[in-house]
XYZ file of C-alpha atoms in Angstrom:
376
model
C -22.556 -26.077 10.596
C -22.123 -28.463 13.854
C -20.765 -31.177 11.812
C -17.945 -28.456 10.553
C -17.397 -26.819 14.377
C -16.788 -30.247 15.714
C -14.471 -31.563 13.016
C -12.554 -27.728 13.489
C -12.306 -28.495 17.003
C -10.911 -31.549 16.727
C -8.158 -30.359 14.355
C -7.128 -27.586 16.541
C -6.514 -30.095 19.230
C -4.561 -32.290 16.592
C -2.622 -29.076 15.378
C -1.426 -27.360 18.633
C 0.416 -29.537 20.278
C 2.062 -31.054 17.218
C 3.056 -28.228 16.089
C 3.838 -25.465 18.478
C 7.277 -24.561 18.349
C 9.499 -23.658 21.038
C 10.834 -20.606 21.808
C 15.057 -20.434 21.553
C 16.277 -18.124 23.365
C 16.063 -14.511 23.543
C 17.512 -12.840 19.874
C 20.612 -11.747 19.632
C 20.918 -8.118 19.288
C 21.643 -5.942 16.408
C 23.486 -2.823 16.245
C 22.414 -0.315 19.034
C 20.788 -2.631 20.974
C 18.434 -3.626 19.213
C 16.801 -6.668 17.638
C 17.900 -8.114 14.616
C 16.346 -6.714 11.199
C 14.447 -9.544 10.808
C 13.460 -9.693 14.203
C 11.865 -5.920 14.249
C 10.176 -6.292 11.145
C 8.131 -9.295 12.249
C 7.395 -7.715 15.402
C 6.299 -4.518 13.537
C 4.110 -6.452 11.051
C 2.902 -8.616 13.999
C 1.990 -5.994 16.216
C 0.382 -3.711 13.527
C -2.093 -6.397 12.437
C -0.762 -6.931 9.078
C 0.768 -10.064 9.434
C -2.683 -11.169 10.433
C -4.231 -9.682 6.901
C -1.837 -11.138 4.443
C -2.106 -14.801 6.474
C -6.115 -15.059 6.600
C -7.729 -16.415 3.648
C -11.478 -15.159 5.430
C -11.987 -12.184 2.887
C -10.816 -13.977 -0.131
C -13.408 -17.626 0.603
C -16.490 -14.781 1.432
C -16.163 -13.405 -2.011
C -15.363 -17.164 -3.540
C -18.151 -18.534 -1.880
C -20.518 -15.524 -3.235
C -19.372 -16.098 -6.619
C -19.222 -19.911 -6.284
C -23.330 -19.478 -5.323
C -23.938 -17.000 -8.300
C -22.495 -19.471 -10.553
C -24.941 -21.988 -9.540
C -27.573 -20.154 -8.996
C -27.327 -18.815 -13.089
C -27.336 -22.151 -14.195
C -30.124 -23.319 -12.505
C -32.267 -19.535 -13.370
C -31.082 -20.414 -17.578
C -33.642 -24.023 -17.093
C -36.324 -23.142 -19.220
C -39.141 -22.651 -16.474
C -37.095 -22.073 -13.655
C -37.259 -18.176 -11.755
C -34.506 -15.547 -12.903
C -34.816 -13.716 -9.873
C -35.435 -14.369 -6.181
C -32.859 -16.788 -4.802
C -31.879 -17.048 -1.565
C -28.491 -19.300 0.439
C -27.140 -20.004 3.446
C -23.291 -20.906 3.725
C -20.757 -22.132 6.438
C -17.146 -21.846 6.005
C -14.809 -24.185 7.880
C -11.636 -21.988 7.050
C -8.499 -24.135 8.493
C -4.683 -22.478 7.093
C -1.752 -23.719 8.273
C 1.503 -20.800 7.767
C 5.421 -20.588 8.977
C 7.936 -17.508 7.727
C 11.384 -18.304 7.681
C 14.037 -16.074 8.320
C 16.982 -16.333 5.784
C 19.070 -13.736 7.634
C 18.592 -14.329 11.912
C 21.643 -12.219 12.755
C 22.314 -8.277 12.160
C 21.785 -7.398 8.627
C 20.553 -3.978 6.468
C 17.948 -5.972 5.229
C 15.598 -9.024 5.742
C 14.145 -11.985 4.037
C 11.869 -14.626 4.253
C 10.636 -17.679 3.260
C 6.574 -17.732 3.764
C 4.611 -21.090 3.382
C 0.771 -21.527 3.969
C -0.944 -24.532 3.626
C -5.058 -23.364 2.637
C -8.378 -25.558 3.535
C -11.202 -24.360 3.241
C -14.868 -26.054 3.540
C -18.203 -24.418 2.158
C -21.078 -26.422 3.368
C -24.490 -24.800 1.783
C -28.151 -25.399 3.246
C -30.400 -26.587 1.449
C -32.669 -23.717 -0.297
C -36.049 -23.550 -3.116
C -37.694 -20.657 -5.229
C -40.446 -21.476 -6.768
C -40.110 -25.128 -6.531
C -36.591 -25.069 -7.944
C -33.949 -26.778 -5.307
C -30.424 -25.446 -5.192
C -27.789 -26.971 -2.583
C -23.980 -27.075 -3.364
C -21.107 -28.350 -1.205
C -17.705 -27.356 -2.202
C -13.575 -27.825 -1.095
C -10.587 -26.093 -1.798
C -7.394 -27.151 -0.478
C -4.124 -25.359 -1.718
C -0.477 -24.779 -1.080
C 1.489 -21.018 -1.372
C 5.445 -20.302 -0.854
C 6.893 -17.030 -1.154
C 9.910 -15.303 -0.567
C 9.178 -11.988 1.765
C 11.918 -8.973 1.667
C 12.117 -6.180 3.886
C 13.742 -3.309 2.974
C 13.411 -1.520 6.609
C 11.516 -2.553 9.355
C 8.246 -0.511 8.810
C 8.137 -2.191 4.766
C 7.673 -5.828 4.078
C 7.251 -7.421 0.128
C 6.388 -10.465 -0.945
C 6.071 -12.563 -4.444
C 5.481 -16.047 -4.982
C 2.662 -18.939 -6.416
C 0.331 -20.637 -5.405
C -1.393 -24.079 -6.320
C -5.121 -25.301 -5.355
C -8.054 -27.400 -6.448
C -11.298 -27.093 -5.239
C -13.940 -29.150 -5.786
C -17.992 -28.522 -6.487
C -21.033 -30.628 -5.661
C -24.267 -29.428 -6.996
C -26.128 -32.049 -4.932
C -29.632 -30.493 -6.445
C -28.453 -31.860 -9.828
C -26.088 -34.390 -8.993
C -23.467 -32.285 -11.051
C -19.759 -31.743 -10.305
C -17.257 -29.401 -11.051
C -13.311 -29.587 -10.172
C -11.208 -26.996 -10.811
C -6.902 -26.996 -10.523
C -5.603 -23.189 -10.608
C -1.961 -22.057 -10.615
C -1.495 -18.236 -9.184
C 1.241 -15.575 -9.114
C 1.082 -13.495 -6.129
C 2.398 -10.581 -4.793
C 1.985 -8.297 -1.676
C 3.208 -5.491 0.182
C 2.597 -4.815 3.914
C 3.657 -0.765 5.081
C 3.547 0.781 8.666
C 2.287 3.947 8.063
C 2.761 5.203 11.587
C 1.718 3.870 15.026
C -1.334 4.023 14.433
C -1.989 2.934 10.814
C -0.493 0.230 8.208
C -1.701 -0.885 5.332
C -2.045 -4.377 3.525
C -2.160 -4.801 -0.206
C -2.070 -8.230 -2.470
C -2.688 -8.914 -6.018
C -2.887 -12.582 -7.560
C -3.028 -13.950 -11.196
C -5.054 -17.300 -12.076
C -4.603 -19.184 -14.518
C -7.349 -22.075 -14.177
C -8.570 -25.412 -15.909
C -12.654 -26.549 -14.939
C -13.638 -29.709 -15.408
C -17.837 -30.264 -15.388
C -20.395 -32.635 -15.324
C -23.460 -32.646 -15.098
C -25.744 -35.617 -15.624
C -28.888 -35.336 -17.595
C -31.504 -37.649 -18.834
C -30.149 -40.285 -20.600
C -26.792 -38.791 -20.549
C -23.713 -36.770 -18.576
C -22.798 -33.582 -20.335
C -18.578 -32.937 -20.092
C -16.960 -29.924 -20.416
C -13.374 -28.329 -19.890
C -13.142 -24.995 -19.864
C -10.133 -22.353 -19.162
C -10.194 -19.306 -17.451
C -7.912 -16.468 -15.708
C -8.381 -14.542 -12.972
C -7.288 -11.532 -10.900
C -8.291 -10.782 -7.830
C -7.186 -7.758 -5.537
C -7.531 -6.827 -1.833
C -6.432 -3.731 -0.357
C -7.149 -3.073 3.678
C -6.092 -0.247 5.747
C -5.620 -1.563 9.167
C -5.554 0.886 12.738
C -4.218 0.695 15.884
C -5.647 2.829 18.962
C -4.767 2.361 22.651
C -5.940 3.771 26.176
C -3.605 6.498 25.468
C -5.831 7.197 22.195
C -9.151 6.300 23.570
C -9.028 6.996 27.254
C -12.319 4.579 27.434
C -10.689 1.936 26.216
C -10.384 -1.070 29.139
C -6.510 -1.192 30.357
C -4.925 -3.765 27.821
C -7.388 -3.972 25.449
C -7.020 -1.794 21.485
C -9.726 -0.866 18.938
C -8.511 -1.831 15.458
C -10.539 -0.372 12.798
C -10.057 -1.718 9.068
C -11.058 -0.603 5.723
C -10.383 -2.266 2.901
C -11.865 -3.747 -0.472
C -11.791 -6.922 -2.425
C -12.286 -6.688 -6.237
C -12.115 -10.092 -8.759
C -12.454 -10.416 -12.536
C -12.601 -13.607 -14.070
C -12.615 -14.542 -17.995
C -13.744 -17.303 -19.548
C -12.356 -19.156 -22.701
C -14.740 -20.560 -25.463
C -15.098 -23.990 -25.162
C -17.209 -27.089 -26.834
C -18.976 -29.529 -24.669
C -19.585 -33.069 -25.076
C -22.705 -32.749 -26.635
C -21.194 -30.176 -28.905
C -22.825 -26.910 -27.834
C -20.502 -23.561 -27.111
C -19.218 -23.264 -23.807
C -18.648 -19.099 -22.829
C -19.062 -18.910 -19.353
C -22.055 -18.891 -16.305
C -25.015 -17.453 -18.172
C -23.610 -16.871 -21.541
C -20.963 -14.429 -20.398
C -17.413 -14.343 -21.380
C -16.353 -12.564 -18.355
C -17.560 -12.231 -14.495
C -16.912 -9.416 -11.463
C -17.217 -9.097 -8.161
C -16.527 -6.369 -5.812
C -17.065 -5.445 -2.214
C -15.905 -2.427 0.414
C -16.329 -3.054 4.212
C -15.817 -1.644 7.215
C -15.345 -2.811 10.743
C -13.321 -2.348 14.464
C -12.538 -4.419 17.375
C -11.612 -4.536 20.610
C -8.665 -6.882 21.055
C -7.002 -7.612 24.259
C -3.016 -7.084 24.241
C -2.329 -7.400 27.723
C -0.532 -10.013 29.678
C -1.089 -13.905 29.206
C -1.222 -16.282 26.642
C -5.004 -15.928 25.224
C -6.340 -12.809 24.233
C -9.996 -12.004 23.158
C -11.547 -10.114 20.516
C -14.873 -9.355 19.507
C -16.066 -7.132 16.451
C -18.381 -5.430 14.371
C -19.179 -4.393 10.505
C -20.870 -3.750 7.321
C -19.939 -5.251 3.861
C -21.169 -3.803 1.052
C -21.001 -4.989 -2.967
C -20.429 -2.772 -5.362
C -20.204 -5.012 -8.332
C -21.799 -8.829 -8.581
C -22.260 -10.141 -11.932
C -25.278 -12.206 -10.546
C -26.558 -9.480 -8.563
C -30.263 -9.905 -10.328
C -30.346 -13.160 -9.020
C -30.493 -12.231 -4.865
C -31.679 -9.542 -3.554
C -28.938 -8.933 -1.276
C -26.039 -6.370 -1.397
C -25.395 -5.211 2.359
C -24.567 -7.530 4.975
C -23.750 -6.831 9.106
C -20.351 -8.446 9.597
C -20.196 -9.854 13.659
C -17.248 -11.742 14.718
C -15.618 -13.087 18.058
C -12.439 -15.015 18.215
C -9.097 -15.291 20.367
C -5.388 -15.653 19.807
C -3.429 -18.209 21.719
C 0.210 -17.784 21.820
C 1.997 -21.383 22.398
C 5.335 -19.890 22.219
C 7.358 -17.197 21.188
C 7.227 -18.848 17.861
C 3.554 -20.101 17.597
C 0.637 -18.770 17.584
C -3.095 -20.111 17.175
C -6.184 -17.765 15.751
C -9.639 -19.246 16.427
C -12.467 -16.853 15.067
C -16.022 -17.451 14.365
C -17.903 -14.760 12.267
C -21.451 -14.120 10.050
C -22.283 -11.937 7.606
C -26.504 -11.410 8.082
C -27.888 -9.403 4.877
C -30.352 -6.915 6.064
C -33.116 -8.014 3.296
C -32.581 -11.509 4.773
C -31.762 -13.702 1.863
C -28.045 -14.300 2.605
C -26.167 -15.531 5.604
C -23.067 -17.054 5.973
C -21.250 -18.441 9.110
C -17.476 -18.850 8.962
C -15.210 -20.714 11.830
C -11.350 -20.341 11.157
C -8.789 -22.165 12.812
C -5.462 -21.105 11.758
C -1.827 -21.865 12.877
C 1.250 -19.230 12.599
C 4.741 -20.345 13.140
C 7.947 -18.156 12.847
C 11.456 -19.985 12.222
């Protein structure tokens, strides 16, 4: 996890000052006074947190990297002689996304629109782990690239659709294997204000995916290609408290609770390898699930300057793992700690490093995100 911290740390100091826009000019008000449209509804998203939600890619690598591991993990337990049950893995994330909105429609307006971009790269670096003899490490990358096209009815209501393209790449370094696999998405979301003190986030996307694999055995490398689709869905309800709410709360600083849920359903198309045996899916299934709920607050400072703090806490719990038999793990303790660094009006730079520590002990995972957000 060093080697990933210091090669983070060396793109955030690459990224900022590249890339930090600056700020214009105060906006040019609307009717009444006020902002433009597109103005208040960035402001309202911001503000609210679920800007933040629909930009971070953190819940949606923790349940690929789960999965990812289970997949492994199955085809190392269907070895004749190898354990079915008792696994164990320890992952860091190096979670680096690049995004920019821009607004099609700067001056007053009934209505606003967007263009979003994101640029996605994440790194999954897995220690080294045995059961019973039997070795399982696995490195992986995924690297991608999103645009959609964000309208906003009102300022307290923002909707999204648009694609998304990514590879990412496998090495099963305890076997010497490989597996690369390209995926074209649809996706769709839709961020509401509730009130001042609620809002919630919601986002659905589509997969359609090709896998190539190969894995070397004696005398020979077994090929595959194998297609798949995929949904996955994410739903997060996302709070807002201040002093004036919690009267204990430290001047400038807000709890933000959040509840939410990540569900994903893959299925796999029959296929023939190169050796000419059936191809279904990881352990002879045609189709695979994952689901998790969580839970967690933090304290975030909001108060003057240009870097503010946070610190939280959580639980994450599954509630439906297709490879569940294989570790003995279904409740983790979430802990993160991070701060946002505004370089503009326009730019702004999230560094957050967080675990998730299951209470029977046989799976952590470390994630460090460095992400950039940039408004035109």
């Amino acid at each position: 996890m060093l080697k990933l911290i210091a090669t983070c740390a060396l793109g955030a100091v690459i990224l900022c000052p590249a890339t930090a826009a600056q700020a214009d000019g105060p906006p040019a008000m609307g009717p009444g006074g006020l902002p433009p449209l597109s103005i208040q509804v960035l402001a309202n998203m911001g503000k609210s947190g679920l800007l933040g939600i629909m930009s971070s890619n953190e819940r949606y690598g923790t349940l690929q990297g789960r999965v990812g591991v289970g997949r492994a993990m199955i085809a190392l337990a269907d070895l004749p002689g190898t354990p079915s049950e008792g696994y164990s893995d320890d992952l860091g994330d190096l979670i680096m996304p690049l995004s920019g909105i821009a607004q099609l429609n700067k001056g007053p307006s009934e209505t606003a629109s967007y263009l979003r971009f994101s640029l996605d790269n994440r790194w999954t670096d897995a220690s080294p782990t045995s059961n019973g003899g039997t070795e399982l490490e696995t490195d992986s990358e995924q690297h991608g690239f999103s645009l959609q096209y964000l309208y906003a009815p009102g300022p307290d209501l923002l909707m999204g659709i648009g694609i998304e393209a990514s590879r990412n790449e496998v090495e099963m370094l305890h076997n010497g294997g490989h597996i690369g696999t390209e995926s074209l998405a649809l996706r769709a979301d839709v961020l509401k204000v509730v009130n001042d003190h609620w809002g919630l986030a919601m986002r659905a996307a589509w997969f359609d995916e090709t896998s190539d694999t190969s894995i070397p055995l004696p005398m020979v490398t077994m090929d595959s290609r194998q297609d798949a689709k995929r949904l996955y869905l994410q739903f997060d309800a996302v709070g807002t408290f201040t002093q004036t709410d919690v009267p204990s709360l430290p001047e400038g600083w807000i709890l933000r609770p959040n509840v939410g849920a990540a569900w994903q359903k893959t299925w796999f198309e029959e296929t023939t390898n190169s050796l000419g045996g059936t191809v279904i899916g990881p352990g002879g299934n045609a189709t695979e699930t994952y689901g998790s709920v969580y839970a967690k607050a933090s304290l975030q400072h909001v108060g003057p300057g240009k870097i503010h703090p946070y610190v939280g806490l959580g639980v994450d719990l599954e509630v439906a793992n297709s490879y569940d038999g294989l570790v003995d793990e279904a409740a983790y303790l979430n802990s993160f700690i991070g701060a946002t660094v505004n370089l503009s009006r326009s730019a702004m730079l999230n560094v957050v490093y967080g675990r998730y520590d299951g209470f029977n002990g046989n799976r952590t995972k470390e994630t460090l995100v460095v992400g950039l957000n940039m408004t035109f």
